Coordinates of C-alpha atoms in Angstrom, one line a residue:
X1 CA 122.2 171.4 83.0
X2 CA 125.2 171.4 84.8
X3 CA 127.0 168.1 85.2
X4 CA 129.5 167.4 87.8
X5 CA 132.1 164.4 88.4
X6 CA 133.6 162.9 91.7
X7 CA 136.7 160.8 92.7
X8 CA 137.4 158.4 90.1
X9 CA 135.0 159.5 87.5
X10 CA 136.4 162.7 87.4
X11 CA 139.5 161.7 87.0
X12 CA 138.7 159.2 84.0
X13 CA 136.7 162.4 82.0
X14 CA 139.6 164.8 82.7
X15 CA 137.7 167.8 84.7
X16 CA 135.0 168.0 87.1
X17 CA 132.6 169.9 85.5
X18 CA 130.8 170.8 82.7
X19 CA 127.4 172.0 81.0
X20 CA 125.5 169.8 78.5
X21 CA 122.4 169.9 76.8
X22 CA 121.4 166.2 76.5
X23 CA 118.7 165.4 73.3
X24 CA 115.1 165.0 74.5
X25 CA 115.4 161.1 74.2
X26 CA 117.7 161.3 77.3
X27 CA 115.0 161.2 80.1
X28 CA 116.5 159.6 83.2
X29 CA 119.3 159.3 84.8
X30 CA 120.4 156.0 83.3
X31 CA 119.7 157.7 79.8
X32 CA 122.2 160.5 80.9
X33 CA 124.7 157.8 81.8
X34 CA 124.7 155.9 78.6
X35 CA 124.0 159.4 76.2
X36 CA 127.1 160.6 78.4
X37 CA 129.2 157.2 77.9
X38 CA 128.8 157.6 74.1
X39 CA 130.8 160.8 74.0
X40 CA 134.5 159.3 73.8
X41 CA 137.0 157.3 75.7
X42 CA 137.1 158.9 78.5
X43 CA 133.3 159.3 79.6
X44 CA 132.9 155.4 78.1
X45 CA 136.0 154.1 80.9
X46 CA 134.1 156.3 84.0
X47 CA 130.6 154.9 82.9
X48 CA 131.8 151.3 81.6
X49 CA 129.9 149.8 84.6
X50 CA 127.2 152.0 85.4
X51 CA 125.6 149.9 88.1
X52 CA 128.1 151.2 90.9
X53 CA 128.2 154.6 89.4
X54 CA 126.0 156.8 92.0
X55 CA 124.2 159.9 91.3
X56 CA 122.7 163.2 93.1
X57 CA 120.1 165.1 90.9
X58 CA 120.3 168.8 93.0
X59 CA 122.0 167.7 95.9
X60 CA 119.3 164.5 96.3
X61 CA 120.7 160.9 95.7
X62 CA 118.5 159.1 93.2
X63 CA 118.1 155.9 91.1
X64 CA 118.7 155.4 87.8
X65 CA 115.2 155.1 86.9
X66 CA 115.3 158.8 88.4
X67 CA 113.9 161.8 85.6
X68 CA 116.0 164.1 85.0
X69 CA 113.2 167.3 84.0
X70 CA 114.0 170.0 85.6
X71 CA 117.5 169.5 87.5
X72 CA 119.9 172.2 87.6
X73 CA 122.6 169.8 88.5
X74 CA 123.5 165.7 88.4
X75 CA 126.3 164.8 89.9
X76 CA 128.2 160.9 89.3
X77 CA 130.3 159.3 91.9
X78 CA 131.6 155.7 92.4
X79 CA 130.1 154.1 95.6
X80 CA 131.7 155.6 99.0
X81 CA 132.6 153.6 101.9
X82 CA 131.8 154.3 105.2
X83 CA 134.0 154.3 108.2

């Protein structure tokens, strides 16, 4: 699936995209947060807090608790304020 990064995120994992093939144990979106958080420094500082971390599954905002079977695409963003 193809995994994509906004704003700050992005800028603590070093690019805005990229491809992964999580292990069948990762299941939801909060799975793909922490699988993605254990691989290095840079993933661990954008996901350090995953509550505020937001996330689209194929455009679609979702919740955590959200499966992931199926998507073509997640994205992760930090909350965005309105104005």
């Amino acid at each position: 699936m193809k995994v994509k990064y906004f704003a700050w995120v992005r800028e603590r994992i070093g690019f805005d995209e990229e491809t992964v093939e999580p292990p069948p144990t990762v299941t939801t979106v909060a799975d793909l947060i922490g699988w993605l958080a254990s691989r290095g420094d840079g993933y661990a500082m954008a996901f350090e807090k995953p509550g505020v971390i937001r996330a689209a599954i194929d455009r679609t905002h979702v919740r955590a608790e959200t499966p992931i079977a199926g998507a073509r695409e997640v994205a992760f963003f930090p909350p965005m304020t309105g104005g």
